[in-house]
Coordinates of C-alpha atoms in Angstrom, one line a residue:
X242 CA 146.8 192.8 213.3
X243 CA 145.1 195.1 215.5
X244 CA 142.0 197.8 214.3
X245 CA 144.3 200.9 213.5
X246 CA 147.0 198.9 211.5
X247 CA 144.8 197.9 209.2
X248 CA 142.9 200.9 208.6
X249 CA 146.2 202.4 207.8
X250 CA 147.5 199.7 205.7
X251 CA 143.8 200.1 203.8
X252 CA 144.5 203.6 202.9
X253 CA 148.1 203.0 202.3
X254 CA 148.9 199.8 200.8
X255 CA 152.0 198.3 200.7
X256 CA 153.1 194.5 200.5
X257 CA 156.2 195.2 202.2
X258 CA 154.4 196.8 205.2
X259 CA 151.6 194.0 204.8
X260 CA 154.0 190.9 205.5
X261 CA 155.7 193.1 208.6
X262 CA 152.1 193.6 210.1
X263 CA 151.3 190.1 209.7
X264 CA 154.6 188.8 211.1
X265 CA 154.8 191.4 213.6
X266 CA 156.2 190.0 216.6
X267 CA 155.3 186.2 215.7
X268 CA 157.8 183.9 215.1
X269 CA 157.2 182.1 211.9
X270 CA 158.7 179.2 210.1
X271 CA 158.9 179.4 206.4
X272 CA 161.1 176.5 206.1
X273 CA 158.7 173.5 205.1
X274 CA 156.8 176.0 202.6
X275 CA 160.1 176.8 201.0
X276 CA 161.2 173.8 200.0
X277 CA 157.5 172.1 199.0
X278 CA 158.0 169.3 196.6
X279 CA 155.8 169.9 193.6
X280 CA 152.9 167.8 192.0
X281 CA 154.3 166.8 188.9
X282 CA 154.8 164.4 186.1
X283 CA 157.8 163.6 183.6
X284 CA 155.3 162.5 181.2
X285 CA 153.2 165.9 180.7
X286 CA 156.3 166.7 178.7
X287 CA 154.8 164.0 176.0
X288 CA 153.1 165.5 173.2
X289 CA 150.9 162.7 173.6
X290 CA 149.8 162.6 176.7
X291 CA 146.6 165.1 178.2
X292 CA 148.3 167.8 180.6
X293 CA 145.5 168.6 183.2
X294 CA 145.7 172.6 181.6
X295 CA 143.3 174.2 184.2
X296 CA 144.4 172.6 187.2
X297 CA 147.7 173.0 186.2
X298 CA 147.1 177.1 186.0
X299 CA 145.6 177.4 189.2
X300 CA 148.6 174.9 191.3
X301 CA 150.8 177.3 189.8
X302 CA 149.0 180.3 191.1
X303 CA 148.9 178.5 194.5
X304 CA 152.8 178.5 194.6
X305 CA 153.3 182.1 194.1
X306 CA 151.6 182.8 197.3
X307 CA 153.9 180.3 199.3
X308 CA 155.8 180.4 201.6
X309 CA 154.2 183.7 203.4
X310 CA 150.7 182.9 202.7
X311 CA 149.5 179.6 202.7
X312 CA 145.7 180.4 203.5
X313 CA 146.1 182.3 199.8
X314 CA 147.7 179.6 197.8
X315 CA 145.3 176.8 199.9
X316 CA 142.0 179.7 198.1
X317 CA 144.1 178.7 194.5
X318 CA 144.7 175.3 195.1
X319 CA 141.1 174.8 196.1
X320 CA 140.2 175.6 192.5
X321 CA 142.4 172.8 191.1
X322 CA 140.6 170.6 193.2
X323 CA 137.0 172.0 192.2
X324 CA 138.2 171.3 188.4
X325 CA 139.5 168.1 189.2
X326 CA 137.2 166.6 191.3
X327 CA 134.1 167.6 188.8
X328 CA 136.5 166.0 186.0
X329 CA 136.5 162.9 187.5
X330 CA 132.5 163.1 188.5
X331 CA 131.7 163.8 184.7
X332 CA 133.9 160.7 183.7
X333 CA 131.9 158.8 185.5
X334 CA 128.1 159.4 185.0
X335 CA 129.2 160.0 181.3
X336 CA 126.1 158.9 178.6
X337 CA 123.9 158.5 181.8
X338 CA 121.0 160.7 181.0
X339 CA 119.5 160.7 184.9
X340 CA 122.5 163.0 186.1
X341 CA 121.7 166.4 184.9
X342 CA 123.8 168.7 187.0
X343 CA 127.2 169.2 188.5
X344 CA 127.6 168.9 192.3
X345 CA 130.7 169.7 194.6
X346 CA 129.3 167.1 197.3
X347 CA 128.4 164.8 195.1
X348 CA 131.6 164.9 193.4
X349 CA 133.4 164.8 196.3
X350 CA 132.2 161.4 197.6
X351 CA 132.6 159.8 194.5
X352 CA 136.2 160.6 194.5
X353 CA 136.4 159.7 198.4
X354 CA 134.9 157.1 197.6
X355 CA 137.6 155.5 194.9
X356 CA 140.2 156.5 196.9
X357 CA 139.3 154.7 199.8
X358 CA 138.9 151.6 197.4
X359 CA 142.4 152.2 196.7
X360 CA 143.4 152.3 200.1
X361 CA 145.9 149.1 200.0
X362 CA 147.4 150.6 196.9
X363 CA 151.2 150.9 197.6
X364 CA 153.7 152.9 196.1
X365 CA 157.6 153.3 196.9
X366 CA 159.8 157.0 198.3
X367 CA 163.0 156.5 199.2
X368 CA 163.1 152.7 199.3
X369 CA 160.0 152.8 201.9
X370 CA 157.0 151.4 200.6
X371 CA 153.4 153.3 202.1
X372 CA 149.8 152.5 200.8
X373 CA 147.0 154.9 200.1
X374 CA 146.0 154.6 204.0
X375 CA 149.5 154.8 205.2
X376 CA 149.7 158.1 203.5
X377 CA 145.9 159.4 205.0
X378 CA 147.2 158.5 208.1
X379 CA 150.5 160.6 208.0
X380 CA 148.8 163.7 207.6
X381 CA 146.1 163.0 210.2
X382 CA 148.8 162.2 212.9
X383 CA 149.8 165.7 212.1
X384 CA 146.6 167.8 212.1
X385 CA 147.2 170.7 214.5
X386 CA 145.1 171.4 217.1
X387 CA 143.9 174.2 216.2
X388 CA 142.0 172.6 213.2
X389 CA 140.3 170.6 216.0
X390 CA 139.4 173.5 217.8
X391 CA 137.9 175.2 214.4
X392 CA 135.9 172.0 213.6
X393 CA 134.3 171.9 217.3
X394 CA 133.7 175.5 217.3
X395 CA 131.6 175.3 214.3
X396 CA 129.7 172.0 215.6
X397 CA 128.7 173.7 219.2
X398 CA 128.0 176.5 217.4
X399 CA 125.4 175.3 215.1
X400 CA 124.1 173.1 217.5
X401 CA 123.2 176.3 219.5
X402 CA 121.6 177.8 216.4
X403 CA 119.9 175.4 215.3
X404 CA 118.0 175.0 218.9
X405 CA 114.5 174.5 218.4
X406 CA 114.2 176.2 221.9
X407 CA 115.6 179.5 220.6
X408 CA 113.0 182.5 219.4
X409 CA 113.2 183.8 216.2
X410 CA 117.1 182.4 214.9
X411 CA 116.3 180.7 211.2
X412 CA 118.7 177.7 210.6
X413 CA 120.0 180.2 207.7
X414 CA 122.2 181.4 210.5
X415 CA 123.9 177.6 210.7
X416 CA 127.1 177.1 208.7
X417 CA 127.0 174.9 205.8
X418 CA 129.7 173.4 207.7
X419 CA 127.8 172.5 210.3
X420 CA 124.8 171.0 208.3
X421 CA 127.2 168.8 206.1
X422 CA 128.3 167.1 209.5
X423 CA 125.1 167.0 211.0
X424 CA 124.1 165.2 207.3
X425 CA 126.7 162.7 206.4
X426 CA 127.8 162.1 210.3
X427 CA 124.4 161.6 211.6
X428 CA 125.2 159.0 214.6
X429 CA 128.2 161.2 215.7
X430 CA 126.6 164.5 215.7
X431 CA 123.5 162.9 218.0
X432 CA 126.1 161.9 220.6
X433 CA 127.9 165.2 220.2
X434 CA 124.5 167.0 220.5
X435 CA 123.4 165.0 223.8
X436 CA 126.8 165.6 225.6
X437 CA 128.4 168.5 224.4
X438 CA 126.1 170.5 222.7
X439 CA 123.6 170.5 225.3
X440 CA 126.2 171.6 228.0
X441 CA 127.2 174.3 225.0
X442 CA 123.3 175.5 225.2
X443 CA 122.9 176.8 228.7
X444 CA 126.5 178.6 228.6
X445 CA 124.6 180.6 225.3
X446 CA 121.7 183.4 225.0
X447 CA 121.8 183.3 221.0
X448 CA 120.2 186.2 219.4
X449 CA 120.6 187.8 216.6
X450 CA 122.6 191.2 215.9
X451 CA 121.4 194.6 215.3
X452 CA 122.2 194.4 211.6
X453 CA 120.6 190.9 210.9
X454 CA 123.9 189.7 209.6
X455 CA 125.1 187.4 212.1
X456 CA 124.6 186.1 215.8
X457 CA 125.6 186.9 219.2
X458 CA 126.1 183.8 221.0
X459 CA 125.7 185.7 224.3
X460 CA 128.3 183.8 226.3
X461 CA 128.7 185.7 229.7
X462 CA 132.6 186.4 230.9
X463 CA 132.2 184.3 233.6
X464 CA 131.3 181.2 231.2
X465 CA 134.0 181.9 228.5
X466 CA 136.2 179.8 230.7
X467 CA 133.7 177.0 230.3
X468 CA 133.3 177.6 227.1
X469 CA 136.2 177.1 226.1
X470 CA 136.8 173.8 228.0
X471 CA 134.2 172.5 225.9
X472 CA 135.4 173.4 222.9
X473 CA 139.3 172.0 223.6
X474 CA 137.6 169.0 225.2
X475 CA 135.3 167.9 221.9
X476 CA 138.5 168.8 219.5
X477 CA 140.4 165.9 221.8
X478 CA 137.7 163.5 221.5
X479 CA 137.6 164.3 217.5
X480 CA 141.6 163.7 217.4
X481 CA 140.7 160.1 219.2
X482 CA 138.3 159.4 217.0
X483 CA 139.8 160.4 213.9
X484 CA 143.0 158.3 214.8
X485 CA 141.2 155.4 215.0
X486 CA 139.9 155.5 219.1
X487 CA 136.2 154.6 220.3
X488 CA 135.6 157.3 222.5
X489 CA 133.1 157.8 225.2
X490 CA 130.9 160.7 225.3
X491 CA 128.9 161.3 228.7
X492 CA 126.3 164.3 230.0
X493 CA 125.6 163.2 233.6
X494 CA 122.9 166.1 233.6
X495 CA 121.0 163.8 232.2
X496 CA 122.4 160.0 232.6
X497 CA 123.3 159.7 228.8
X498 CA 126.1 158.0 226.9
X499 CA 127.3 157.5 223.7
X500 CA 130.6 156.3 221.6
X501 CA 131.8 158.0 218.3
X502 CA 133.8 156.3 216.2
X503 CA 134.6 156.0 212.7
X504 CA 135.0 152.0 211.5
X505 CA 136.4 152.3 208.4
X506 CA 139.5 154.2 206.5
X507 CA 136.4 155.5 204.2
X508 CA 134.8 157.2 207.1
X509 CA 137.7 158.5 208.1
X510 CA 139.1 160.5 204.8
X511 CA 135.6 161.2 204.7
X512 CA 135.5 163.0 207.7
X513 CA 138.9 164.7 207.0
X514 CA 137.9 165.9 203.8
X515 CA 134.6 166.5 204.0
X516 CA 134.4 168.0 207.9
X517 CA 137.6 169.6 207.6
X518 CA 139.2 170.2 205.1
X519 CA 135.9 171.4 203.0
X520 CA 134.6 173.2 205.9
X521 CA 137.8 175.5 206.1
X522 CA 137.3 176.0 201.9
X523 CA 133.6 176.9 202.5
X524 CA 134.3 179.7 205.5
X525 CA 137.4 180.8 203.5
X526 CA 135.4 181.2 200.1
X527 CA 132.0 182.5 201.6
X528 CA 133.6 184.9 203.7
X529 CA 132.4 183.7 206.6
X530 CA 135.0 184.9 209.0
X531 CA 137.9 187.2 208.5
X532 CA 141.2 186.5 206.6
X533 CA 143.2 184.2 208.9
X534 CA 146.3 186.2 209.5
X535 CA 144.9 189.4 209.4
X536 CA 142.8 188.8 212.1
X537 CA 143.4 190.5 215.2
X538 CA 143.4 186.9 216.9
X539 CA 146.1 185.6 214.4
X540 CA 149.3 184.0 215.9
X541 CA 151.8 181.5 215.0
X542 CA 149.6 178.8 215.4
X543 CA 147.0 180.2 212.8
X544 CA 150.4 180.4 210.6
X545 CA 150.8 176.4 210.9
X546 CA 147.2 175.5 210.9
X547 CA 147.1 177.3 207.2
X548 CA 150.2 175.7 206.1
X549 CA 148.6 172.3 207.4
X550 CA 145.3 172.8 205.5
X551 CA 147.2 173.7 202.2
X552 CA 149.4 170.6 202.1
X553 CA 146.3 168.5 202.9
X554 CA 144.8 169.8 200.0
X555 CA 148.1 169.4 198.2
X556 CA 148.0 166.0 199.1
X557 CA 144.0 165.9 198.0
X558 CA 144.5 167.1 195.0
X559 CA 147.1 164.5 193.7
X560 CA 145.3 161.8 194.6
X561 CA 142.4 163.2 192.8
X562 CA 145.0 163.7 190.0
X563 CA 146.2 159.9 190.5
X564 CA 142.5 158.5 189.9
X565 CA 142.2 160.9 186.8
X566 CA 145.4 159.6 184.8
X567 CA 147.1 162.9 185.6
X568 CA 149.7 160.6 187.7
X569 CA 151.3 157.3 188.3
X570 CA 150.6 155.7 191.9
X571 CA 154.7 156.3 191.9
X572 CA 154.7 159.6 191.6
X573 CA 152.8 160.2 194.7
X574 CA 155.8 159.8 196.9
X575 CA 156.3 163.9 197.4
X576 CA 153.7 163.5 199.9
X577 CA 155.3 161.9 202.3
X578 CA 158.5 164.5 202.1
X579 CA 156.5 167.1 202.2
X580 CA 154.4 166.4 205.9

């Protein structure tokens, strides 16, 4: 959606003329979104069981925006998750006097951390029977490339801001993204940081802009090209990697090498929910860059790498739901229809 368009659609607001803009002349596939098989359980109809009431509010709200904006409903559903999550966290440290305070990453790897203990926990759709992993792993396999290319991007680019060599940039600059990675995949992001991110540095002249708000990565025309590479060739090694693959990282610049990997199914939903899946909620609810299909850069692939993001949470946020009591492990085959 370029400049003018919106300007106009700003001063003249219209839903109608809001969804043409968007679609403009992208080609986009409703179909999966409109036929999205609900979380939900025949027994919040008994008076006597406990119907999770907020989360329930806010999955509803998260429907309403499907099938035309996903990145929406994903901004709703996230809030489900936030509530259910923190539920689960509060269960857990209850009558412990030394937690004093809610926190989302905290909460977070508790709940990672119980679902990956429930990893060989099967459950039956459609006479197939897939366990806890099984399930992770069907929505890994289908993580688009784009996501890849977002979670790289935000790697090289803290990795050039956070630069010790660089005059006058404050780490404030750094996405939480990136320092959440840098924190809980320590081993990884060295690798990453000797291979890729120092090839990243010399292609950027960081500095900050006029207004103090952001940074200007100063990447010449003639290295965009290179830039790029980079950034397409980390998001491959991270689909290795995240599949299960050792892969070899090399900067012959300076005769280093290094393997990521990630040896257990914990790491790995770790890394997909923390590194991706949290990263796009943080950048999304901070405001970090601009509305996904109103940017001037959107296409159909931003289209399926929103509609990816909200079933993953979809899927998140069951699970979550399964560990609280909200659902039976039987009730979790919808998943699997809906990837």
């Amino acid at each position: 959606m370029n400049t003018k368009s919106v300007l106009n659609l700003l001063e003249n607001y219209s839903k109608e003329e809001h969804l043409r803009l968007m679609k403009g002349t992208l080609v986009l596939d409703y179909s999966k979104l409109l036929s999205i098989k609900p979380i939900f359980s025949e027994r919040w109809g008994d008076e006597n069981v406990v119907v999770p009431y907020v989360a329930k509010s806010h999955i509803i709200d998260s429907y309403y925006s499907l099938p035309e904006r996903p990145d929406i409903a994903f901004t709703c559903l996230w809030k489900a998750i936030n509530n259910s999550y923190n539920n689960y966290y509060l269960k857990q440290v209850y009558n412990n006097p030394s937690y004093k305070q809610l926190s989302d990453t905290r909460s977070l790897e508790k709940i990672i951390e119980h679902i990956s203990n429930d990893a060989n926990k099967s459950f039956c759709q459609n006479s197939d029977n897939y366990t806890i992993e099984e399930l992770i792993n069907l929505y890994i396999d289908k993580i688009p490339d784009k996501t890849y290319s977002f979670v790289s991007n935000y790697i090289l680019k803290g990795m050039a801001v956070t630069d010790q060599n660089v005059s006058g940039v404050s780490e404030i600059y750094a996405l939480s993204s990136y320092k959440t990675f840098k924190n809980k995949f320590k081993d990884i992001h060295n690798i990453i940081e000797n291979t890729y991110g120092k090839k990243y540095r010399k292609i950027c002249n960081v500095s900050i802009s006029l207004d103090k708000t952001c940074i200007d990565f100063g990447i010449s025309d003639s290295n965009k090209k290179n830039s790029r590479k980079l950034v397409h060739s980390l998001s491959q090694s991270l689909k290795k990697m995240l599949k299960g693959d050792c892969c070899q990282l090399e900067n012959k610049d300076i005769n280093y090498s290094g393997k990521i990997e990630l040896l257990s199914f914990h790491e790995r939903l770790s890394f997909l929910i923390l590194v991706i899946l949290y990263s796009v909620r943080n950048n999304n609810t901070h405001g970090n860059v601009a509305s996904r299909m109103n940017s001037a850069y959107a296409n159909s692939e931003s289209f399926k790498a929103a509609e990816y993001i909200f079933l993953l949470a979809h899927m998140f946020l069951s699970l979550i739901m399964f560990r609280n009591g909200d659902l039976e492990l039987d009730e979790l085959g919808f998943n699997v229809l809906n990837i």
